[in-house]
XYZ file of C-alpha atoms in Angstrom:
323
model
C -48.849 59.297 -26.183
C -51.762 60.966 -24.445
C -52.044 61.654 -21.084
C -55.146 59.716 -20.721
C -53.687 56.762 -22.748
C -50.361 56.773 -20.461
C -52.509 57.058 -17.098
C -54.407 53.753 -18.480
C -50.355 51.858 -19.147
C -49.472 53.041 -15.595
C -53.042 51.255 -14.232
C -52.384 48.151 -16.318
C -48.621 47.978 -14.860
C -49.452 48.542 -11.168
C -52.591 45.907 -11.683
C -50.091 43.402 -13.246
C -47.342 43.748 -10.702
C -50.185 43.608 -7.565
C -51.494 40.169 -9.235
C -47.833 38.295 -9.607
C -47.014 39.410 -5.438
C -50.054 38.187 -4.752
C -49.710 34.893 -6.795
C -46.218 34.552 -5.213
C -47.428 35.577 -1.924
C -50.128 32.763 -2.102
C -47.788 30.056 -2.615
C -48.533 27.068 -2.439
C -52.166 26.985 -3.773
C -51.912 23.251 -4.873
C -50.668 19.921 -4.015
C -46.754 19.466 -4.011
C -45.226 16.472 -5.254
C -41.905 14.608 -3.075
C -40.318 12.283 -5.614
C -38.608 9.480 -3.997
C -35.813 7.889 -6.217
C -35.847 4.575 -4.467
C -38.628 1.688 -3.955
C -41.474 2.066 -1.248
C -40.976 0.359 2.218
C -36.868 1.592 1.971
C -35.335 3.998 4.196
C -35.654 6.754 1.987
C -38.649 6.094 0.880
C -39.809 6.169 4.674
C -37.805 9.220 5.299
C -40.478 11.340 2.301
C -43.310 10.013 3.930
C -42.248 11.636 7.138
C -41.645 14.793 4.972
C -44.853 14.529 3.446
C -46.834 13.837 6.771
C -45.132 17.587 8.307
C -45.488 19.378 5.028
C -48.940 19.063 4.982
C -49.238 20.577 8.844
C -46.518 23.272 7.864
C -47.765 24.714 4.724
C -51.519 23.239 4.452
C -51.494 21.575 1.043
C -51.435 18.103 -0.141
C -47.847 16.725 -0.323
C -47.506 13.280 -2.240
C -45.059 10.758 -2.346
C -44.247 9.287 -6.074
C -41.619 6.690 -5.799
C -39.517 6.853 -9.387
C -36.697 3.979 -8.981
C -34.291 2.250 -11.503
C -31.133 3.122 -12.854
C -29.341 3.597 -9.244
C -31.767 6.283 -8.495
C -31.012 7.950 -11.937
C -34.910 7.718 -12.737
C -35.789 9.484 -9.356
C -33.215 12.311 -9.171
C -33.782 13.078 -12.896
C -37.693 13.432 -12.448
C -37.042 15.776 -9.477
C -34.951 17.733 -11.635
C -36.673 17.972 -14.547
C -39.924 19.389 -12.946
C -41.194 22.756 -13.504
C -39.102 24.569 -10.820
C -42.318 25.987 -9.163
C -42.455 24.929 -5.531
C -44.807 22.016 -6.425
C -42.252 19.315 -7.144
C -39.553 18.790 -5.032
C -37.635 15.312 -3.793
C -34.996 13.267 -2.094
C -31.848 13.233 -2.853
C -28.935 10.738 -1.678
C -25.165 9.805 -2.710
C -25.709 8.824 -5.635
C -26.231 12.102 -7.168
C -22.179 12.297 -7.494
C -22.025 9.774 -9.444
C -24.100 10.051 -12.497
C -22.368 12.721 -14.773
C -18.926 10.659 -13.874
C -21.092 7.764 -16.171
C -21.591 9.710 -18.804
C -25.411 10.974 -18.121
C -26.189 14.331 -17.549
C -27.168 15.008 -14.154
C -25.359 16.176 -11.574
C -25.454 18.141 -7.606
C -25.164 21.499 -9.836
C -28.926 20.596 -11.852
C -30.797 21.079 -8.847
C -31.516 23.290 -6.046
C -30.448 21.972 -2.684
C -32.599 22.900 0.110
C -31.545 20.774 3.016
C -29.585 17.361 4.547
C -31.152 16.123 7.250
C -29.434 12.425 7.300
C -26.524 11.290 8.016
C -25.764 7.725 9.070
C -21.970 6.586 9.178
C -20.109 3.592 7.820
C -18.980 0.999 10.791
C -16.536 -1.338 10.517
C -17.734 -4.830 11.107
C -16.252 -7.807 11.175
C -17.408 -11.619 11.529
C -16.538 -15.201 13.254
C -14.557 -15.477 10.277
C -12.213 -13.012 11.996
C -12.621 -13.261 15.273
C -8.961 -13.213 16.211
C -8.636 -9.452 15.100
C -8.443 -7.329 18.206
C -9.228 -3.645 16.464
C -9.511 -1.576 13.102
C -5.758 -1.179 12.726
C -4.947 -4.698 12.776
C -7.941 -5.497 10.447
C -6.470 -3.283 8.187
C -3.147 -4.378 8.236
C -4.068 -8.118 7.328
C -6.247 -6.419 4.852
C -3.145 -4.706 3.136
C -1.026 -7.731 3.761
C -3.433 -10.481 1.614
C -6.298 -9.249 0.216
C -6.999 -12.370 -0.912
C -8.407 -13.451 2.751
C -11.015 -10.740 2.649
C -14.501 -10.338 1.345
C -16.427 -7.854 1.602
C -20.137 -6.923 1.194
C -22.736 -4.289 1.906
C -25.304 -3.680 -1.049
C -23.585 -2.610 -4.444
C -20.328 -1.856 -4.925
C -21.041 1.662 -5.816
C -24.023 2.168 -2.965
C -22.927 3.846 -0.070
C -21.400 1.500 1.497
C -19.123 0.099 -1.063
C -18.188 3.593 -1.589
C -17.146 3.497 2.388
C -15.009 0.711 1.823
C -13.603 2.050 -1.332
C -12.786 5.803 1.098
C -11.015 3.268 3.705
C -8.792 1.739 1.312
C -7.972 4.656 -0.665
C -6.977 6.689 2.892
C -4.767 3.652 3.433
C -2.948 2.792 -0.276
C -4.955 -0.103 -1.001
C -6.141 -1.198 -4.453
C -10.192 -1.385 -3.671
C -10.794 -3.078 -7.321
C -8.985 -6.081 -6.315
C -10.532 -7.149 -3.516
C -14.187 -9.337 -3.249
C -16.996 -7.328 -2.882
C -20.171 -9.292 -2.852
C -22.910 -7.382 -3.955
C -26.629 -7.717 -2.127
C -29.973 -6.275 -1.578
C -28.766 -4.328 0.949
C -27.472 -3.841 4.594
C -29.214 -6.654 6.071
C -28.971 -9.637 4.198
C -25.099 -8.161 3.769
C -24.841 -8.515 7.859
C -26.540 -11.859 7.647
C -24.181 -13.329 5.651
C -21.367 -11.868 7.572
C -22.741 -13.207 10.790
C -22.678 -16.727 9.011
C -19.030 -16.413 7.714
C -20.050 -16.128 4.204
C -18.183 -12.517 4.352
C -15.714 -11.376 6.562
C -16.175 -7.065 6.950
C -19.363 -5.086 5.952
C -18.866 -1.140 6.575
C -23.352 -1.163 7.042
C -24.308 1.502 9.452
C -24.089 0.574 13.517
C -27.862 0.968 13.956
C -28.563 -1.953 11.197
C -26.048 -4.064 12.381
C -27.303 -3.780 15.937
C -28.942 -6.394 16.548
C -26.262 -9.183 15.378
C -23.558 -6.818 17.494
C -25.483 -7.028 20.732
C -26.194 -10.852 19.853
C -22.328 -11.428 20.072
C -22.507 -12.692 16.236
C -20.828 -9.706 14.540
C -18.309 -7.150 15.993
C -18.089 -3.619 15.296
C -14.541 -2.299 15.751
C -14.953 1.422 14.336
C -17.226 3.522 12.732
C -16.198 6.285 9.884
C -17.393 9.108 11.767
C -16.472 12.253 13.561
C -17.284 11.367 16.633
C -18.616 8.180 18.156
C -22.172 7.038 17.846
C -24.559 7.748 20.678
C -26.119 4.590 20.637
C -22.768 2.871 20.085
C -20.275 4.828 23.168
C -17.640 1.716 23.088
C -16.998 1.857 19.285
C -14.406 3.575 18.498
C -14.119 6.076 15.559
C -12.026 4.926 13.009
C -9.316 8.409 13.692
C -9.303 7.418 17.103
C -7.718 4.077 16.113
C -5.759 4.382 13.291
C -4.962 8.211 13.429
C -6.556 9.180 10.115
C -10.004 11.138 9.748
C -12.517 9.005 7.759
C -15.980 10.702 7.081
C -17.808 8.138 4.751
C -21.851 6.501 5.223
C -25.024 7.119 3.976
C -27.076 10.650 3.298
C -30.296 12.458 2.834
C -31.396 15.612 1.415
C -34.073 17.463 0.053
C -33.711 19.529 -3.416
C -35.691 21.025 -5.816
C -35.538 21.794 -9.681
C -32.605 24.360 -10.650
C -34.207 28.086 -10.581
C -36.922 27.678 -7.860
C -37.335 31.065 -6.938
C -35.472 32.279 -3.861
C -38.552 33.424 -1.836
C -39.868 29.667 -1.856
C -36.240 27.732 -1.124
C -36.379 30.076 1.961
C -39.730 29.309 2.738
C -38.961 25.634 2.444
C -36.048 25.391 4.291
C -38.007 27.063 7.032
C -40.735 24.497 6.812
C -38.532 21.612 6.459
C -36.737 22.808 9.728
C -39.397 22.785 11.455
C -41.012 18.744 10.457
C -37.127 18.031 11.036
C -37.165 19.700 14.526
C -40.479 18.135 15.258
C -41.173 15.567 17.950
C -42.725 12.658 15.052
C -39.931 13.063 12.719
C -37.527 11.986 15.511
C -39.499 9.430 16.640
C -39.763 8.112 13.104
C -36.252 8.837 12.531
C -35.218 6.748 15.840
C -37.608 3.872 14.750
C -35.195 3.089 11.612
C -32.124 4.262 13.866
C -31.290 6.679 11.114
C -28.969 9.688 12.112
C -30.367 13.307 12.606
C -28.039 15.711 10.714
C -28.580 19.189 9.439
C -26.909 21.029 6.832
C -28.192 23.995 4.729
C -26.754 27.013 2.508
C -23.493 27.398 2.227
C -22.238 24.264 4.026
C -24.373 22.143 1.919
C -23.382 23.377 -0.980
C -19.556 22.650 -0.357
C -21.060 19.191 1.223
C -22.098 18.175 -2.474
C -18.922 19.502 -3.673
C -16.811 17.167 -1.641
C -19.411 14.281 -2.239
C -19.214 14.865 -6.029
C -15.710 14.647 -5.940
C -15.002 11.901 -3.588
C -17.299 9.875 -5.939
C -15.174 10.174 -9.271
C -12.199 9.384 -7.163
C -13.844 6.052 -6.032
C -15.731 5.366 -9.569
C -11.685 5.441 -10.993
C -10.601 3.251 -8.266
C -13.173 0.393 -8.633
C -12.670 0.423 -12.762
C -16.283 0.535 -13.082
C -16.621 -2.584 -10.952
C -20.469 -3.539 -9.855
């Protein structure tokens, strides 16, 4: 090879190598796309609007919203996952996404590229006239245990986040969850409606959607599956504090992207979604729909998913594939 020739390969090298840092560097160039895997108007669906709204500040692009629903969120997750992994499609991701590969489709927590939780709303334990002579969690459980034929429950699906509370509860305490009533809804609130009637006597819905009802006298929360007690809620206790064990189980968020987005742009992403998380109108949007603030990134949401992916085969084999 001639001197002249291998001068020229050098050139053509260097030239290449300047125009992909600079491509990379330039990131992003072009609108980015937030699928949402449930319907427009729900909490989730409000929660990648807020996204959206800071994104476009934070990294001064276009960031769209495309709601793909169905199949329990399978259609929504899936799309996400499927995209080019880029930095121009990204999405929401929520419990559900430990479920799917124990039903036989392929898609599961390790598909994707998890960037950030920023939700968290615990499971409370309500209870209705229909049980108005029960005094705390302990004893609710107890008559639970003792006849479960005296009990139904509701809260959405079975297999939504807050039949998979239920299912956590009664697992931690050697009950059978498949044999007792679950009456499946449209969610939370028409749940707590019929529980405030009598139709239903417990629904483990988040203390923010049931507040209204609780602070109307109609419902009563006795616990909430938590940590640490609710701010809004100080007089509900958590469910360890009552009955001794540790209960963690409610409704999440997160934000992923395809599997093998490039490391440079998951950082720069978690940095931007920090900051619309940290901001003043995500809280007040958050607040608005009483949702929970919670952060989690890198290693500790990776073992998060873990735990979540696990604790949902355990309740898929107790429920028998119940809806």
């Amino acid at each position: 090879m001639s001197l002249k020739h291998l001068i020229g390969l050098t050139a053509a090298t260097v030239a290449m190598a300047t125009t992909l840092n600079v491509a990379q560097a330039a990131w992003p160039e072009k609108p980015i796309t937030i699928y949402c895997p449930y319907s427009a108007g729900g909490g989730t669906d409000a929660t990648a609007r807020f996204f959206a709204a800071g994104l476009r500040e934070e990294l001064g692009v276009p960031v769209n919203v495309v709601n793909r629903t169905g199949a329990n969120g399978l259609t929504g997750h899936s799309a996400m996952a499927n995209s080019k992994p880029d930095g121009y499609s990204i999405g929401l991701i929520a419990q559900a996404i430990g479920l799917y590969h124990w039903q036989g489709m392929e898609l599961s927590y390790k598909d994707i590229t998890p960037l950030a939780m920023f939700n968290f709303d615990p499971a409370g334990f309500q209870v209705g006239p229909s049980k108005a002579h029960i005094k705390d969690a302990m004893q609710a459980i107890e008559e639970m245990k003792a006849d479960p034929s005296k009990w139904n429950m509701g809260g959405g699906g079975r297999m939504g986040s807050w039949g998979m509370a239920f299912t956590k509860l009664a697992l931690e305490f050697d009950m059978d969850p498949s044999i007792y009533s679950w009456i499946a809804s449209g969610g939370a609130a028409p749940s707590l409606t019929e529980l405030a009637a009598g139709g239903i006597d417990f629904a483990p819905t988040s203390l923010p959607e049931a507040k209204t009802l609780i602070d109307a006298g109609k419902i009563r929360a006795l616990a909430v599956m938590a940590e640490k007690r609710h701010p809004t809620f100080p007089d509900v206790p958590t469910i360890e504090e009552v009955t001794g064990k540790k209960i963690v189980a409610g409704a999440w968020r997160a934000v992923a992207a395809p599997k093998g987005l490039p490391d440079d742009i998951k950082e720069k992403y978690i940095v931007a979604l920090r900051k619309v998380w940290e901001s003043e109108d995500f809280r007040k949007g958050m607040d608005k729909f009483g949702y929970g603030m919670d952060w989690k990134q890198g290693a500790e949401l990776d073992q998060f998913l873990a735990d979540n992916d696990v604790n949902a085969g355990k309740i898929l084999k107790a429920t028998e594939g119940k809806k």
